[in-house]
Tab-separated table of N, CA, C and O in Angstrom:
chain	number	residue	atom	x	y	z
A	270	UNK	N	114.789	180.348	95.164
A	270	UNK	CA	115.772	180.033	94.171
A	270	UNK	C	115.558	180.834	92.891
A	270	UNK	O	116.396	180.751	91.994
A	271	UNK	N	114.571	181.541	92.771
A	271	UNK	CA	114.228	182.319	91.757
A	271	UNK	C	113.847	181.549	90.380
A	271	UNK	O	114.100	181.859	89.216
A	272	UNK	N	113.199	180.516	90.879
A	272	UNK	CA	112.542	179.618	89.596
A	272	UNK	C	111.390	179.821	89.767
A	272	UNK	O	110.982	180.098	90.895
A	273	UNK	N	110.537	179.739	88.677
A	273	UNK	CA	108.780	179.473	88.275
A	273	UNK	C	108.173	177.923	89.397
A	273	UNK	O	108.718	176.843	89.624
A	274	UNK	N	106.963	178.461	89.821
A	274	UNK	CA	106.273	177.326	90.686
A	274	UNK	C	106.083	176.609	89.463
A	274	UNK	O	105.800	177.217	88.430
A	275	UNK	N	106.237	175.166	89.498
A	275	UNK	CA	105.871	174.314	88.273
A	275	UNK	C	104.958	173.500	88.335
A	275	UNK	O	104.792	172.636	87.474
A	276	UNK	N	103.982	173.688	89.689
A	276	UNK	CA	102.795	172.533	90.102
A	276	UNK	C	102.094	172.784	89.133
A	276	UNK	O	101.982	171.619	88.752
A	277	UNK	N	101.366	173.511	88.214
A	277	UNK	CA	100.781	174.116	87.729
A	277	UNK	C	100.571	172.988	85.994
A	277	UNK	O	99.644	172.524	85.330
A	278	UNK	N	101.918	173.015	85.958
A	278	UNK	CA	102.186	172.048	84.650
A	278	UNK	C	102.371	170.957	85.131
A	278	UNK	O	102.239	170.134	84.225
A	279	UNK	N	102.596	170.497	86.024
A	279	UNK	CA	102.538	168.863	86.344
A	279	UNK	C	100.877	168.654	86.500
A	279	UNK	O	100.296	167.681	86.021
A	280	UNK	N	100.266	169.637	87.187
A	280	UNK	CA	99.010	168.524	87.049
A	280	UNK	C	97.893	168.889	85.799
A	280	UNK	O	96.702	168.584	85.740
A	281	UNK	N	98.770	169.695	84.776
A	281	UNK	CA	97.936	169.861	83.596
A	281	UNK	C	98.362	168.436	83.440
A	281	UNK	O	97.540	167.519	83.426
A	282	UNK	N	99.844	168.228	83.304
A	282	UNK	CA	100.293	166.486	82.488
A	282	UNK	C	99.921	165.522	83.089
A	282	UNK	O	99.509	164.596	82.391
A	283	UNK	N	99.912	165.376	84.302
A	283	UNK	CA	98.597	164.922	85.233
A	283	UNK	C	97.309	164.293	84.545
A	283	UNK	O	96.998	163.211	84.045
A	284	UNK	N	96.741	165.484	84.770
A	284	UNK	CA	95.176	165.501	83.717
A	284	UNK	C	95.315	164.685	82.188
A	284	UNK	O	94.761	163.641	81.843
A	285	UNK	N	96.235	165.538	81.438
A	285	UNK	CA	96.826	164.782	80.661
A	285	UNK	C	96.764	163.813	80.051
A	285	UNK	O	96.278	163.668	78.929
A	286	UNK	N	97.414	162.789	80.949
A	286	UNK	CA	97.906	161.490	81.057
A	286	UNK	C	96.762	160.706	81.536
A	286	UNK	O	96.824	159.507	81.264
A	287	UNK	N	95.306	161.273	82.456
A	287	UNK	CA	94.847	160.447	82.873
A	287	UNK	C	93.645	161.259	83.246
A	287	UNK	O	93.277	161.562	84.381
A	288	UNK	N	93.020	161.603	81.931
A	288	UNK	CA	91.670	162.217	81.516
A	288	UNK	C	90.570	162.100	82.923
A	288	UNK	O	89.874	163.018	83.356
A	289	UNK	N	90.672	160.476	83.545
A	289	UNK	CA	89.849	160.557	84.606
A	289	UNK	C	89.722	161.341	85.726
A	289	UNK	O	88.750	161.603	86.435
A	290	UNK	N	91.137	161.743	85.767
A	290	UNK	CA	91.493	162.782	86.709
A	290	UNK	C	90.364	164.161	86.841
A	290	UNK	O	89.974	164.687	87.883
A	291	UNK	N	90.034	164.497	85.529
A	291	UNK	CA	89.155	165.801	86.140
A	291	UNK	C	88.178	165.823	86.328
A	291	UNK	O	87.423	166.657	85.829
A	292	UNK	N	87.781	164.803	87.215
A	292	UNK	CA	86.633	164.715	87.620
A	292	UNK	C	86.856	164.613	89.170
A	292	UNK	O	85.973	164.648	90.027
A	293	UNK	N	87.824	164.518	89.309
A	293	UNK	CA	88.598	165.138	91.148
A	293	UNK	C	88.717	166.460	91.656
A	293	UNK	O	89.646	167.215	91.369
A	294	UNK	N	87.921	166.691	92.292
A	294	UNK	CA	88.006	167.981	92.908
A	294	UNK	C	89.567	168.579	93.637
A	294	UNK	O	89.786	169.725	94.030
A	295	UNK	N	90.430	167.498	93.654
A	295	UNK	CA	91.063	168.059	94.464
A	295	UNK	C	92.403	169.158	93.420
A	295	UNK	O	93.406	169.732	93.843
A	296	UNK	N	91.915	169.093	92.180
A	296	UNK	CA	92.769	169.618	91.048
A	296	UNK	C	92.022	170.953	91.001
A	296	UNK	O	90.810	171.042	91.197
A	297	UNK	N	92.880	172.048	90.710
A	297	UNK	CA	92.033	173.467	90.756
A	297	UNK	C	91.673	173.303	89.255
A	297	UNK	O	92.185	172.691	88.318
A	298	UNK	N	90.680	174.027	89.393
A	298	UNK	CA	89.487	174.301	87.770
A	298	UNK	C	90.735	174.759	86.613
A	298	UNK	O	90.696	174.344	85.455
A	299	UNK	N	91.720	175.581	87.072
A	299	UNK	CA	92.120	176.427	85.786
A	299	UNK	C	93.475	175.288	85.512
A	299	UNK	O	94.573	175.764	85.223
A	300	UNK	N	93.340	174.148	85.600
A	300	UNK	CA	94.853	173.376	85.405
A	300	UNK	C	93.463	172.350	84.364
A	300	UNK	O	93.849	171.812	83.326
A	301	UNK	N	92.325	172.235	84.683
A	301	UNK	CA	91.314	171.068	84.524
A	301	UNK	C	90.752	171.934	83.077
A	301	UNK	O	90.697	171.244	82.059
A	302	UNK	N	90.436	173.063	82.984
A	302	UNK	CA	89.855	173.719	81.911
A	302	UNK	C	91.494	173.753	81.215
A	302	UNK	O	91.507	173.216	80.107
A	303	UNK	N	92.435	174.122	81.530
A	303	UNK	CA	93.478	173.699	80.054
A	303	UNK	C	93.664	172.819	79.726
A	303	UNK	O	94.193	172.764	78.616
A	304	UNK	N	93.349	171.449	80.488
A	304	UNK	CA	93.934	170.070	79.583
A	304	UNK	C	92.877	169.783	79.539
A	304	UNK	O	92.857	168.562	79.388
A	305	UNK	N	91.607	170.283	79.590
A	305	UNK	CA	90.337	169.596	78.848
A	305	UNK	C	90.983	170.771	77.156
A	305	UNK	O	91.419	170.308	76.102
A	306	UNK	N	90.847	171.873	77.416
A	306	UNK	CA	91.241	172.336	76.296
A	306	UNK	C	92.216	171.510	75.101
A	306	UNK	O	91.953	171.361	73.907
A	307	UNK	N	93.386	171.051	75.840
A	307	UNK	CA	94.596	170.420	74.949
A	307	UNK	C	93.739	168.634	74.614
A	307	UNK	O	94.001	167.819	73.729
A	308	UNK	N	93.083	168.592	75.319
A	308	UNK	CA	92.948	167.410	75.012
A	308	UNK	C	91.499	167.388	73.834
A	308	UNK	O	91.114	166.535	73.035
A	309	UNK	N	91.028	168.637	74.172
A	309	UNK	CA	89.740	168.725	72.675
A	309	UNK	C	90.302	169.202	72.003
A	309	UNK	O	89.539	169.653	71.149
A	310	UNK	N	91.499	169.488	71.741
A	310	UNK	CA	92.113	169.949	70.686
A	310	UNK	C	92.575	168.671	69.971
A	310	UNK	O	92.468	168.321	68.795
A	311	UNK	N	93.123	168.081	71.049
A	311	UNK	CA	94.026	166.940	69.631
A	311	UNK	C	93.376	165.916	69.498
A	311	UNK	O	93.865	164.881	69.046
A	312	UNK	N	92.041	166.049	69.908
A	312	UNK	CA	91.470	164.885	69.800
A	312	UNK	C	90.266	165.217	68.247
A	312	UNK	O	89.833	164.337	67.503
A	313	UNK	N	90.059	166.300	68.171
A	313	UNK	CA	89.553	166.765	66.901
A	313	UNK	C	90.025	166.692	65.731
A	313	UNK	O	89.327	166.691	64.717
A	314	UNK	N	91.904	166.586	65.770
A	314	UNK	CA	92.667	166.256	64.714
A	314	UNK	C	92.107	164.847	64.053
A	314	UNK	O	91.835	163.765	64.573
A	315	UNK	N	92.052	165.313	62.697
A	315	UNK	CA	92.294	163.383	61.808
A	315	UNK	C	92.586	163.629	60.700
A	315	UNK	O	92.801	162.717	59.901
């Protein structure tokens, strides 16, 4: 259909949504290292 694969961002929001998640192997590393990223990011905000 000539659209972008979007698994990629669902299981960053995934991760996301449910931090416990990356500690499941069954999520590839580079979706798990960006929402650990987004999530030490906004969690440093105050």
């Amino acid at each position: 259909m000539g659209q972008p694969p979007i698994t990629f961002f669902r299981q960053v929001m995934a991760l996301l949504l449910c931090p416990d998640l990356l500690d499941d192997p069954s999520f590839p590393q580079d979706a798990k290292r960006r929402a650990k990223r987004i999530l030490d990011d906004t969690l440093d905000i105050q």
